[in-house]
């Protein structure tokens, strides 16, 4: 609404409004008359295709954006994507999408799409034929390796890589070039979920599936604004609450969000103290004797690891955890530091609320599903908090059955499919880890490379990889499908590093971004349905999409870019496929890594037909709940559960203490800075900001403040606030009483806007086990700008 | 020219109205079909009848004329896309479902906007902001080459006298009366025989963007 | 401050020309239909004199076949003016 201060202005405004109203009425009336005179007359607001056949064919694909993995149907008319609808055959979303999905096809058609390759010559980017750019990349890769050794080159990919993209990247770099310098941005979003699964269960990825939502009575969202980040799943929860009488949603968070508002109860905790609260819930469950002893005695063992494990803010930081078996009594003694009353003091959560949560988890009549995503994963004790939530489900036996599910959600469409399953992380192989002789042998066999090629030592995780680029240990880096010059924490150091004289940066992307700004070579990439590929979503579902429209100009799939370079380096034998069927051939080769009932993947022909298939896919059947013999063919112990991932056939409960954040507010930097997303934009906005509806809804980033903090600072909505951390500063408009309200002493900033690089302020501290940085907690101070 | 067009405008509805006189509406009795979720088949056909039942006759017949197709499509990016929210919403716009549904659930006159409110065809989906975006600015981030197909044409009956088919997909738009009747209806597509509740008795779904399939008798 | 809206019919095949011609006139907004030979014209003039001038100019537009009024409004139309 227009606000005015004096009477005169007000009159002018009113007159203008009235004038606008009359014009509008005039327009409407003319159009209505025209409509009555000429049935079918149209004044559609979008540019309409000329000479269009008017026919639309619909083809299935997974959505391009988050890790939910909604099935969409893309409407294609005369070679262009023109519309989207939800795929009713896809069990993930059953025909419903969110605003990003419905408008996703518009992201293909921004006028500034990259359509030709560019090479930096004397400081400026010059367009060149793509074959010339590929020659240059191969040549640079070769000479850099010769001059500086095999570990001076690296590839940094993405959870938005298709499965074939990640597979060929790993095969080329780990198998052929012999370096473990393969990482992906999923390190920044999912690594703690992986180490959480590995330490608790010995196998990655959730045991449950989205169908849990149709069975659970209690949903607890742990630091997880699902209403905005996984809206399609959240509305399925709401639909269940409406349909069934005994469903409640509890939001457990550090900031009030749309999820808190839709929840039946919102519980706020101080940043980082989720560790203490989770332990207190376990204390209460044991203290009240709500432990499911049958389950615990048969299926659980107790362990502790190292404590005071550091934060990784220094270069070359190294840490290795050590598991030590403990007894239930020792575990129980460990929990005595975490009585609800003691934890109330640390966390700010009332003891009665902790007891309430414990009572929900502890009630044998209630099925409980816990959801989490970045709040628990982007955490300097991310692995620990994952372990601790599993502890709750394990003590109560609420796991691996419909509705009882600790569920780790993912943020990217193929964080699971490409990064976790293909293993595009420094220590991983498509099956297992580089440190394991058998796993290396398997990889060398399938890849047709000498065993000695595969280095048994992991090299750099993501943060350390960019530190190595800054230091000069890495001279060549190829970045695909991601925008690290917006997303790296402590951004300034890594951007300056990438810009240093003798570093060679190759970027494959679809639009210009701050990352292409620092590139020496830009390759135009095919986007999403402009190529064939597969994604893997949060619930172990592999989703195939065919090439539906042509990529623009010389744009090429990331997979094919890597194949072209591999062949130029002399690896024709390892990359023999033809353009016609390379995706099928790559899939069938990759599938061999996962043979067996624990991870069998569906054959290509099945993936083509269906709107996603869940693995393990054994004898034509998908596995909805793992570790439960009623559903999981890999169970073999004859009991009602089989946690076959660990050598002792048990799931592990871990004694993990509360330890403070790497940087907490103090007298000088007296606010927490929390960062994240909004529903309209996805990650760095390079796609969603080019979708008019989404950009028009949230055109710029802002800083959310608590109203009282804003009043103390003397700012009102829209006024500029300078946010300063030890690493950088940014000035941006304030938002007060918006869709999210931080607690006092905290500010929240969405990170999608390249005009306000909030990651210049964030800290590159990470979980020592998962090496995933914490984007949710660092200390800042505020000034009115 | 005017006269001729007027004729064209009126003939269709009159004939459509004639041919559904005395039609009997039968809804399958749920006795022997306990296992079937009535709300979930035939494009959730039951919803059409229920919402029709719940709508007072006076409302069905009401006519305001302030919503037209041009405006309808102006809020969309392609035929069938979720419309943007054309009015201000609170900055907190935070999914208190009663906020949106208090008006868009049943419709009626909104003194605040001086208009009759359009009714949602899918009130069971309550996380409104999941699909419907606010408009904070009209400025684009960059230029777009977006183009789509033209909206379905109206009044395209297969025979000169037959009722026009339903030209759009029914997904999330199973409830005909929310857009086609009442004072909040879109002028050009409002039906003038709203006293009949069984829309699909006469109007057959024939999505205009789908190819027309001809019957071919399967070979022996 | 008169506001009027019209349906403008172009001479055969002259829809594009008509749009250009009308858009070139002052105080005119043009919305062409995209599947019919028809153009919506909205005029919004500051006063009676300008309105008369415009009407005169409209009559001389070559590409225009006919103009039919659909809406009219003038807030200075007071009795005794």
mmCIF file with all atom_site columns, N, CA, C and O in Angstrom, chain A residues 45-49 55-56 80 82 84 86 95 97 99 102 106 109 111 235 258 261 689 696-697, chain B residues 73 76-78 84 93-94 129-131 134 136-137 139 141 143 145-146 148-150 171-172 209:
data_model
loop_
_atom_site.group_PDB
_atom_site.id
_atom_site.type_symbol
_atom_site.label_atom_id
_atom_site.label_alt_id
_atom_site.label_comp_id
_atom_site.label_asym_id
_atom_site.label_entity_id
_atom_site.label_seq_id
_atom_site.pdbx_PDB_ins_code
_atom_site.Cartn_x
_atom_site.Cartn_y
_atom_site.Cartn_z
_atom_site.occupancy
_atom_site.B_iso_or_equiv
_atom_site.pdbx_formal_charge
_atom_site.auth_seq_id
_atom_site.auth_comp_id
_atom_site.auth_asym_id
_atom_site.auth_atom_id
_atom_site.pdbx_PDB_model_num
ATOM 1   N N  . UNK A 1 45  ? -1.677 -13.075 -21.944 1.00 0.00 ? 45  UNK A N  1
ATOM 2   C CA . UNK A 1 45  ? -0.656 -12.097 -21.600 1.00 0.00 ? 45  UNK A CA 1
ATOM 3   C C  . UNK A 1 45  ? 0.744  -12.553 -21.975 1.00 0.00 ? 45  UNK A C  1
ATOM 4   O O  . UNK A 1 45  ? 1.652  -11.775 -22.014 1.00 0.00 ? 45  UNK A O  1
ATOM 5   N N  . UNK A 1 46  ? 0.921  -13.830 -22.262 1.00 0.00 ? 46  UNK A N  1
ATOM 6   C CA . UNK A 1 46  ? 2.271  -14.285 -22.584 1.00 0.00 ? 46  UNK A CA 1
ATOM 7   C C  . UNK A 1 46  ? 2.470  -14.267 -24.095 1.00 0.00 ? 46  UNK A C  1
ATOM 8   O O  . UNK A 1 46  ? 1.512  -14.396 -24.852 1.00 0.00 ? 46  UNK A O  1
ATOM 9   N N  . UNK A 1 47  ? 3.738  -14.123 -24.540 1.00 0.00 ? 47  UNK A N  1
ATOM 10  C CA . UNK A 1 47  ? 3.990  -14.178 -25.978 1.00 0.00 ? 47  UNK A CA 1
ATOM 11  C C  . UNK A 1 47  ? 3.571  -15.553 -26.514 1.00 0.00 ? 47  UNK A C  1
ATOM 12  O O  . UNK A 1 47  ? 3.928  -16.573 -25.925 1.00 0.00 ? 47  UNK A O  1
ATOM 13  N N  . UNK A 1 48  ? 2.794  -15.559 -27.589 1.00 0.00 ? 48  UNK A N  1
ATOM 14  C CA . UNK A 1 48  ? 2.291  -16.833 -28.068 1.00 0.00 ? 48  UNK A CA 1
ATOM 15  C C  . UNK A 1 48  ? 3.051  -17.299 -29.295 1.00 0.00 ? 48  UNK A C  1
ATOM 16  O O  . UNK A 1 48  ? 3.417  -16.517 -30.159 1.00 0.00 ? 48  UNK A O  1
ATOM 17  N N  . UNK A 1 49  ? 3.308  -18.586 -29.327 1.00 0.00 ? 49  UNK A N  1
ATOM 18  C CA . UNK A 1 49  ? 4.086  -19.165 -30.409 1.00 0.00 ? 49  UNK A CA 1
ATOM 19  C C  . UNK A 1 49  ? 3.387  -18.932 -31.746 1.00 0.00 ? 49  UNK A C  1
ATOM 20  O O  . UNK A 1 49  ? 2.197  -19.191 -31.876 1.00 0.00 ? 49  UNK A O  1
ATOM 21  N N  . UNK A 1 55  ? -0.981 -28.335 -30.589 1.00 0.00 ? 55  UNK A N  1
ATOM 22  C CA . UNK A 1 55  ? -0.971 -29.624 -29.898 1.00 0.00 ? 55  UNK A CA 1
ATOM 23  C C  . UNK A 1 55  ? 0.171  -29.665 -28.885 1.00 0.00 ? 55  UNK A C  1
ATOM 24  O O  . UNK A 1 55  ? 1.256  -29.147 -29.126 1.00 0.00 ? 55  UNK A O  1
ATOM 25  N N  . UNK A 1 56  ? -0.109 -30.282 -27.758 1.00 0.00 ? 56  UNK A N  1
ATOM 26  C CA . UNK A 1 56  ? 0.901  -30.390 -26.718 1.00 0.00 ? 56  UNK A CA 1
ATOM 27  C C  . UNK A 1 56  ? 1.082  -31.862 -26.391 1.00 0.00 ? 56  UNK A C  1
ATOM 28  O O  . UNK A 1 56  ? 0.105  -32.580 -26.193 1.00 0.00 ? 56  UNK A O  1
ATOM 29  N N  . UNK A 1 80  ? 9.182  -26.816 -28.292 1.00 0.00 ? 80  UNK A N  1
ATOM 30  C CA . UNK A 1 80  ? 9.455  -25.972 -27.134 1.00 0.00 ? 80  UNK A CA 1
ATOM 31  C C  . UNK A 1 80  ? 8.660  -26.455 -25.935 1.00 0.00 ? 80  UNK A C  1
ATOM 32  O O  . UNK A 1 80  ? 7.527  -26.905 -26.078 1.00 0.00 ? 80  UNK A O  1
ATOM 33  N N  . UNK A 1 82  ? 6.309  -25.739 -23.136 1.00 0.00 ? 82  UNK A N  1
ATOM 34  C CA . UNK A 1 82  ? 5.343  -24.646 -23.020 1.00 0.00 ? 82  UNK A CA 1
ATOM 35  C C  . UNK A 1 82  ? 4.504  -24.699 -21.745 1.00 0.00 ? 82  UNK A C  1
ATOM 36  O O  . UNK A 1 82  ? 3.811  -23.744 -21.426 1.00 0.00 ? 82  UNK A O  1
ATOM 37  N N  . UNK A 1 84  ? 3.680  -27.073 -17.724 1.00 0.00 ? 84  UNK A N  1
ATOM 38  C CA . UNK A 1 84  ? 4.043  -28.120 -16.765 1.00 0.00 ? 84  UNK A CA 1
ATOM 39  C C  . UNK A 1 84  ? 2.788  -28.549 -16.020 1.00 0.00 ? 84  UNK A C  1
ATOM 40  O O  . UNK A 1 84  ? 1.946  -27.713 -15.707 1.00 0.00 ? 84  UNK A O  1
ATOM 41  N N  . UNK A 1 86  ? 1.718  -31.536 -12.719 1.00 0.00 ? 86  UNK A N  1
ATOM 42  C CA . UNK A 1 86  ? 2.210  -32.583 -11.836 1.00 0.00 ? 86  UNK A CA 1
ATOM 43  C C  . UNK A 1 86  ? 1.910  -33.943 -12.446 1.00 0.00 ? 86  UNK A C  1
ATOM 44  O O  . UNK A 1 86  ? 0.874  -34.133 -13.071 1.00 0.00 ? 86  UNK A O  1
ATOM 45  N N  . UNK A 1 95  ? 0.720  -35.674 -8.556  1.00 0.00 ? 95  UNK A N  1
ATOM 46  C CA . UNK A 1 95  ? 0.086  -34.690 -9.421  1.00 0.00 ? 95  UNK A CA 1
ATOM 47  C C  . UNK A 1 95  ? 0.158  -33.245 -8.958  1.00 0.00 ? 95  UNK A C  1
ATOM 48  O O  . UNK A 1 95  ? -0.311 -32.359 -9.644  1.00 0.00 ? 95  UNK A O  1
ATOM 49  N N  . UNK A 1 97  ? 2.515  -29.918 -7.724  1.00 0.00 ? 97  UNK A N  1
ATOM 50  C CA . UNK A 1 97  ? 3.883  -29.378 -7.698  1.00 0.00 ? 97  UNK A CA 1
ATOM 51  C C  . UNK A 1 97  ? 3.908  -28.159 -6.789  1.00 0.00 ? 97  UNK A C  1
ATOM 52  O O  . UNK A 1 97  ? 2.910  -27.839 -6.156  1.00 0.00 ? 97  UNK A O  1
ATOM 53  N N  . UNK A 1 99  ? 5.351  -23.848 -6.741  1.00 0.00 ? 99  UNK A N  1
ATOM 54  C CA . UNK A 1 99  ? 5.464  -22.777 -7.728  1.00 0.00 ? 99  UNK A CA 1
ATOM 55  C C  . UNK A 1 99  ? 6.751  -22.879 -8.555  1.00 0.00 ? 99  UNK A C  1
ATOM 56  O O  . UNK A 1 99  ? 6.765  -22.489 -9.713  1.00 0.00 ? 99  UNK A O  1
ATOM 57  N N  . UNK A 1 102 ? 5.981  -25.685 -11.200 1.00 0.00 ? 102 UNK A N  1
ATOM 58  C CA . UNK A 1 102 ? 5.020  -25.281 -12.232 1.00 0.00 ? 102 UNK A CA 1
ATOM 59  C C  . UNK A 1 102 ? 5.651  -24.331 -13.236 1.00 0.00 ? 102 UNK A C  1
ATOM 60  O O  . UNK A 1 102 ? 5.247  -24.279 -14.388 1.00 0.00 ? 102 UNK A O  1
ATOM 61  N N  . UNK A 1 106 ? 10.198 -22.286 -17.597 1.00 0.00 ? 106 UNK A N  1
ATOM 62  C CA . UNK A 1 106 ? 10.579 -20.925 -17.989 1.00 0.00 ? 106 UNK A CA 1
ATOM 63  C C  . UNK A 1 106 ? 12.065 -20.676 -17.761 1.00 0.00 ? 106 UNK A C  1
ATOM 64  O O  . UNK A 1 106 ? 12.642 -19.784 -18.381 1.00 0.00 ? 106 UNK A O  1
ATOM 65  N N  . UNK A 1 109 ? 14.422 -20.583 -20.769 1.00 0.00 ? 109 UNK A N  1
ATOM 66  C CA . UNK A 1 109 ? 14.304 -19.594 -21.836 1.00 0.00 ? 109 UNK A CA 1
ATOM 67  C C  . UNK A 1 109 ? 14.736 -18.182 -21.464 1.00 0.00 ? 109 UNK A C  1
ATOM 68  O O  . UNK A 1 109 ? 14.277 -17.221 -22.070 1.00 0.00 ? 109 UNK A O  1
ATOM 69  N N  . UNK A 1 111 ? 16.885 -14.974 -21.759 1.00 0.00 ? 111 UNK A N  1
ATOM 70  C CA . UNK A 1 111 ? 17.579 -14.526 -22.970 1.00 0.00 ? 111 UNK A CA 1
ATOM 71  C C  . UNK A 1 111 ? 19.093 -14.574 -22.840 1.00 0.00 ? 111 UNK A C  1
ATOM 72  O O  . UNK A 1 111 ? 19.807 -14.554 -23.834 1.00 0.00 ? 111 UNK A O  1
ATOM 73  N N  . UNK A 1 235 ? 2.699  -30.247 2.350   1.00 0.00 ? 235 UNK A N  1
ATOM 74  C CA . UNK A 1 235 ? 1.244  -30.222 2.167   1.00 0.00 ? 235 UNK A CA 1
ATOM 75  C C  . UNK A 1 235 ? 0.666  -31.630 2.239   1.00 0.00 ? 235 UNK A C  1
ATOM 76  O O  . UNK A 1 235 ? -0.497 -31.799 2.596   1.00 0.00 ? 235 UNK A O  1
ATOM 77  N N  . UNK A 1 258 ? 7.115  -20.289 8.426   1.00 0.00 ? 258 UNK A N  1
ATOM 78  C CA . UNK A 1 258 ? 5.809  -20.752 7.974   1.00 0.00 ? 258 UNK A CA 1
ATOM 79  C C  . UNK A 1 258 ? 5.512  -22.143 8.539   1.00 0.00 ? 258 UNK A C  1
ATOM 80  O O  . UNK A 1 258 ? 4.363  -22.463 8.821   1.00 0.00 ? 258 UNK A O  1
ATOM 81  N N  . UNK A 1 261 ? 4.209  -21.803 11.966  1.00 0.00 ? 261 UNK A N  1
ATOM 82  C CA . UNK A 1 261 ? 2.842  -21.300 12.002  1.00 0.00 ? 261 UNK A CA 1
ATOM 83  C C  . UNK A 1 261 ? 1.814  -22.363 11.655  1.00 0.00 ? 261 UNK A C  1
ATOM 84  O O  . UNK A 1 261 ? 0.715  -22.364 12.189  1.00 0.00 ? 261 UNK A O  1
ATOM 85  N N  . UNK A 1 689 ? 15.580 -16.929 -10.564 1.00 0.00 ? 689 UNK A N  1
ATOM 86  C CA . UNK A 1 689 ? 15.433 -15.489 -10.762 1.00 0.00 ? 689 UNK A CA 1
ATOM 87  C C  . UNK A 1 689 ? 15.122 -15.173 -12.214 1.00 0.00 ? 689 UNK A C  1
ATOM 88  O O  . UNK A 1 689 ? 14.642 -14.096 -12.534 1.00 0.00 ? 689 UNK A O  1
ATOM 89  N N  . UNK A 1 696 ? 9.483  -11.911 -9.485  1.00 0.00 ? 696 UNK A N  1
ATOM 90  C CA . UNK A 1 696 ? 8.578  -10.834 -9.104  1.00 0.00 ? 696 UNK A CA 1
ATOM 91  C C  . UNK A 1 696 ? 8.025  -10.997 -7.690  1.00 0.00 ? 696 UNK A C  1
ATOM 92  O O  . UNK A 1 696 ? 7.595  -10.040 -7.070  1.00 0.00 ? 696 UNK A O  1
ATOM 93  N N  . UNK A 1 697 ? 8.020  -12.227 -7.208  1.00 0.00 ? 697 UNK A N  1
ATOM 94  C CA . UNK A 1 697 ? 7.511  -12.461 -5.853  1.00 0.00 ? 697 UNK A CA 1
ATOM 95  C C  . UNK A 1 697 ? 8.564  -12.120 -4.799  1.00 0.00 ? 697 UNK A C  1
ATOM 96  O O  . UNK A 1 697 ? 8.245  -11.570 -3.751  1.00 0.00 ? 697 UNK A O  1
ATOM 97  N N  . UNK B 2 73  ? -6.062 -14.739 -17.820 1.00 0.00 ? 73  UNK B N  1
ATOM 98  C CA . UNK B 2 73  ? -4.800 -15.227 -18.374 1.00 0.00 ? 73  UNK B CA 1
ATOM 99  C C  . UNK B 2 73  ? -3.616 -14.323 -18.038 1.00 0.00 ? 73  UNK B C  1
ATOM 100 O O  . UNK B 2 73  ? -2.477 -14.757 -18.058 1.00 0.00 ? 73  UNK B O  1
ATOM 101 N N  . UNK B 2 76  ? -1.446 -15.675 -15.458 1.00 0.00 ? 76  UNK B N  1
ATOM 102 C CA . UNK B 2 76  ? -0.868 -16.987 -15.712 1.00 0.00 ? 76  UNK B CA 1
ATOM 103 C C  . UNK B 2 76  ? 0.271  -16.911 -16.722 1.00 0.00 ? 76  UNK B C  1
ATOM 104 O O  . UNK B 2 76  ? 0.339  -15.977 -17.522 1.00 0.00 ? 76  UNK B O  1
ATOM 105 N N  . UNK B 2 77  ? 1.123  -17.923 -16.694 1.00 0.00 ? 77  UNK B N  1
ATOM 106 C CA . UNK B 2 77  ? 2.271  -17.962 -17.594 1.00 0.00 ? 77  UNK B CA 1
ATOM 107 C C  . UNK B 2 77  ? 2.019  -18.867 -18.789 1.00 0.00 ? 77  UNK B C  1
ATOM 108 O O  . UNK B 2 77  ? 2.748  -18.836 -19.767 1.00 0.00 ? 77  UNK B O  1
ATOM 109 N N  . UNK B 2 78  ? 1.040  -19.730 -18.666 1.00 0.00 ? 78  UNK B N  1
ATOM 110 C CA . UNK B 2 78  ? 0.646  -20.620 -19.758 1.00 0.00 ? 78  UNK B CA 1
ATOM 111 C C  . UNK B 2 78  ? -0.709 -21.174 -19.357 1.00 0.00 ? 78  UNK B C  1
ATOM 112 O O  . UNK B 2 78  ? -1.082 -21.083 -18.182 1.00 0.00 ? 78  UNK B O  1
ATOM 113 N N  . UNK B 2 84  ? -0.940 -16.026 -10.318 1.00 0.00 ? 84  UNK B N  1
ATOM 114 C CA . UNK B 2 84  ? -0.289 -15.229 -9.280  1.00 0.00 ? 84  UNK B CA 1
ATOM 115 C C  . UNK B 2 84  ? -1.349 -14.559 -8.429  1.00 0.00 ? 84  UNK B C  1
ATOM 116 O O  . UNK B 2 84  ? -2.523 -14.489 -8.793  1.00 0.00 ? 84  UNK B O  1
ATOM 117 N N  . UNK B 2 93  ? 2.342  -13.485 5.170   1.00 0.00 ? 93  UNK B N  1
ATOM 118 C CA . UNK B 2 93  ? 1.651  -14.480 4.350   1.00 0.00 ? 93  UNK B CA 1
ATOM 119 C C  . UNK B 2 93  ? 2.123  -15.895 4.648   1.00 0.00 ? 93  UNK B C  1
ATOM 120 O O  . UNK B 2 93  ? 2.906  -16.481 3.934   1.00 0.00 ? 93  UNK B O  1
ATOM 121 N N  . UNK B 2 94  ? 1.633  -16.408 5.738   1.00 0.00 ? 94  UNK B N  1
ATOM 122 C CA . UNK B 2 94  ? 2.290  -17.595 6.278   1.00 0.00 ? 94  UNK B CA 1
ATOM 123 C C  . UNK B 2 94  ? 1.384  -18.778 6.434   1.00 0.00 ? 94  UNK B C  1
ATOM 124 O O  . UNK B 2 94  ? 1.453  -19.490 7.415   1.00 0.00 ? 94  UNK B O  1
ATOM 125 N N  . UNK B 2 129 ? 0.439  -20.861 -0.593  1.00 0.00 ? 129 UNK B N  1
ATOM 126 C CA . UNK B 2 129 ? 1.652  -20.239 -1.128  1.00 0.00 ? 129 UNK B CA 1
ATOM 127 C C  . UNK B 2 129 ? 2.613  -21.246 -1.731  1.00 0.00 ? 129 UNK B C  1
ATOM 128 O O  . UNK B 2 129 ? 3.643  -20.886 -2.244  1.00 0.00 ? 129 UNK B O  1
ATOM 129 N N  . UNK B 2 130 ? 2.277  -22.525 -1.635  1.00 0.00 ? 130 UNK B N  1
ATOM 130 C CA . UNK B 2 130 ? 3.107  -23.524 -2.301  1.00 0.00 ? 130 UNK B CA 1
ATOM 131 C C  . UNK B 2 130 ? 3.140  -23.263 -3.806  1.00 0.00 ? 130 UNK B C  1
ATOM 132 O O  . UNK B 2 130 ? 4.164  -23.452 -4.448  1.00 0.00 ? 130 UNK B O  1
ATOM 133 N N  . UNK B 2 131 ? 2.025  -22.846 -4.362  1.00 0.00 ? 131 UNK B N  1
ATOM 134 C CA . UNK B 2 131 ? 1.935  -22.675 -5.816  1.00 0.00 ? 131 UNK B CA 1
ATOM 135 C C  . UNK B 2 131 ? 1.666  -21.229 -6.239  1.00 0.00 ? 131 UNK B C  1
ATOM 136 O O  . UNK B 2 131 ? 2.023  -20.836 -7.336  1.00 0.00 ? 131 UNK B O  1
ATOM 137 N N  . UNK B 2 134 ? 3.275  -14.233 -4.808  1.00 0.00 ? 134 UNK B N  1
ATOM 138 C CA . UNK B 2 134 ? 2.932  -12.814 -4.681  1.00 0.00 ? 134 UNK B CA 1
ATOM 139 C C  . UNK B 2 134 ? 3.541  -12.050 -5.860  1.00 0.00 ? 134 UNK B C  1
ATOM 140 O O  . UNK B 2 134 ? 4.420  -12.550 -6.548  1.00 0.00 ? 134 UNK B O  1
ATOM 141 N N  . UNK B 2 136 ? 5.550  -8.671  -6.077  1.00 0.00 ? 136 UNK B N  1
ATOM 142 C CA . UNK B 2 136 ? 6.148  -7.556  -5.345  1.00 0.00 ? 136 UNK B CA 1
ATOM 143 C C  . UNK B 2 136 ? 6.651  -6.514  -6.329  1.00 0.00 ? 136 UNK B C  1
ATOM 144 O O  . UNK B 2 136 ? 6.696  -5.342  -6.059  1.00 0.00 ? 136 UNK B O  1
ATOM 145 N N  . UNK B 2 137 ? 7.066  -6.982  -7.505  1.00 0.00 ? 137 UNK B N  1
ATOM 146 C CA . UNK B 2 137 ? 7.548  -6.068  -8.529  1.00 0.00 ? 137 UNK B CA 1
ATOM 147 C C  . UNK B 2 137 ? 7.149  -6.626  -9.881  1.00 0.00 ? 137 UNK B C  1
ATOM 148 O O  . UNK B 2 137 ? 6.906  -7.814  -10.014 1.00 0.00 ? 137 UNK B O  1
ATOM 149 N N  . UNK B 2 139 ? 9.172  -5.782  -12.408 1.00 0.00 ? 139 UNK B N  1
ATOM 150 C CA . UNK B 2 139 ? 10.449 -5.706  -13.113 1.00 0.00 ? 139 UNK B CA 1
ATOM 151 C C  . UNK B 2 139 ? 11.054 -7.106  -13.238 1.00 0.00 ? 139 UNK B C  1
ATOM 152 O O  . UNK B 2 139 ? 11.020 -7.881  -12.303 1.00 0.00 ? 139 UNK B O  1
ATOM 153 N N  . UNK B 2 141 ? 14.202 -9.878  -13.815 1.00 0.00 ? 141 UNK B N  1
ATOM 154 C CA . UNK B 2 141 ? 15.615 -10.020 -13.494 1.00 0.00 ? 141 UNK B CA 1
ATOM 155 C C  . UNK B 2 141 ? 16.433 -9.883  -14.771 1.00 0.00 ? 141 UNK B C  1
ATOM 156 O O  . UNK B 2 141 ? 17.481 -9.276  -14.798 1.00 0.00 ? 141 UNK B O  1
ATOM 157 N N  . UNK B 2 143 ? 15.827 -10.436 -19.423 1.00 0.00 ? 143 UNK B N  1
ATOM 158 C CA . UNK B 2 143 ? 14.815 -10.698 -20.441 1.00 0.00 ? 143 UNK B CA 1
ATOM 159 C C  . UNK B 2 143 ? 14.599 -12.184 -20.607 1.00 0.00 ? 143 UNK B C  1
ATOM 160 O O  . UNK B 2 143 ? 15.514 -12.984 -20.405 1.00 0.00 ? 143 UNK B O  1
ATOM 161 N N  . UNK B 2 145 ? 12.822 -15.358 -23.058 1.00 0.00 ? 145 UNK B N  1
ATOM 162 C CA . UNK B 2 145 ? 12.343 -15.735 -24.375 1.00 0.00 ? 145 UNK B CA 1
ATOM 163 C C  . UNK B 2 145 ? 11.158 -16.693 -24.234 1.00 0.00 ? 145 UNK B C  1
ATOM 164 O O  . UNK B 2 145 ? 10.881 -17.510 -25.085 1.00 0.00 ? 145 UNK B O  1
ATOM 165 N N  . UNK B 2 146 ? 10.491 -16.612 -23.099 1.00 0.00 ? 146 UNK B N  1
ATOM 166 C CA . UNK B 2 146 ? 9.381  -17.524 -22.831 1.00 0.00 ? 146 UNK B CA 1
ATOM 167 C C  . UNK B 2 146 ? 8.237  -17.311 -23.811 1.00 0.00 ? 146 UNK B C  1
ATOM 168 O O  . UNK B 2 146 ? 7.823  -16.179 -24.065 1.00 0.00 ? 146 UNK B O  1
ATOM 169 N N  . UNK B 2 148 ? 4.421  -19.463 -25.002 1.00 0.00 ? 148 UNK B N  1
ATOM 170 C CA . UNK B 2 148 ? 3.637  -20.672 -24.812 1.00 0.00 ? 148 UNK B CA 1
ATOM 171 C C  . UNK B 2 148 ? 2.518  -20.709 -25.844 1.00 0.00 ? 148 UNK B C  1
ATOM 172 O O  . UNK B 2 148 ? 2.411  -19.836 -26.701 1.00 0.00 ? 148 UNK B O  1
ATOM 173 N N  . UNK B 2 149 ? 1.713  -21.730 -25.706 1.00 0.00 ? 149 UNK B N  1
ATOM 174 C CA . UNK B 2 149 ? 0.618  -21.885 -26.649 1.00 0.00 ? 149 UNK B CA 1
ATOM 175 C C  . UNK B 2 149 ? -0.485 -20.898 -26.327 1.00 0.00 ? 149 UNK B C  1
ATOM 176 O O  . UNK B 2 149 ? -0.550 -20.357 -25.227 1.00 0.00 ? 149 UNK B O  1
ATOM 177 N N  . UNK B 2 150 ? -1.385 -20.692 -27.285 1.00 0.00 ? 150 UNK B N  1
ATOM 178 C CA . UNK B 2 150 ? -2.507 -19.799 -27.013 1.00 0.00 ? 150 UNK B CA 1
ATOM 179 C C  . UNK B 2 150 ? -3.490 -20.511 -26.103 1.00 0.00 ? 150 UNK B C  1
ATOM 180 O O  . UNK B 2 150 ? -3.542 -21.745 -26.077 1.00 0.00 ? 150 UNK B O  1
ATOM 181 N N  . UNK B 2 171 ? -7.120 -31.692 -14.148 1.00 0.00 ? 171 UNK B N  1
ATOM 182 C CA . UNK B 2 171 ? -6.254 -31.835 -12.985 1.00 0.00 ? 171 UNK B CA 1
ATOM 183 C C  . UNK B 2 171 ? -6.222 -30.540 -12.169 1.00 0.00 ? 171 UNK B C  1
ATOM 184 O O  . UNK B 2 171 ? -5.886 -29.478 -12.700 1.00 0.00 ? 171 UNK B O  1
ATOM 185 N N  . UNK B 2 172 ? -6.576 -30.622 -10.908 1.00 0.00 ? 172 UNK B N  1
ATOM 186 C CA . UNK B 2 172 ? -6.688 -29.495 -9.983  1.00 0.00 ? 172 UNK B CA 1
ATOM 187 C C  . UNK B 2 172 ? -7.802 -28.523 -10.382 1.00 0.00 ? 172 UNK B C  1
ATOM 188 O O  . UNK B 2 172 ? -7.939 -27.454 -9.818  1.00 0.00 ? 172 UNK B O  1
ATOM 189 N N  . UNK B 2 209 ? -5.453 -29.261 -26.619 1.00 0.00 ? 209 UNK B N  1
ATOM 190 C CA . UNK B 2 209 ? -4.057 -29.399 -27.013 1.00 0.00 ? 209 UNK B CA 1
ATOM 191 C C  . UNK B 2 209 ? -3.669 -30.849 -27.284 1.00 0.00 ? 209 UNK B C  1
ATOM 192 O O  . UNK B 2 209 ? -2.533 -31.124 -27.625 1.00 0.00 ? 209 UNK B O  1
#
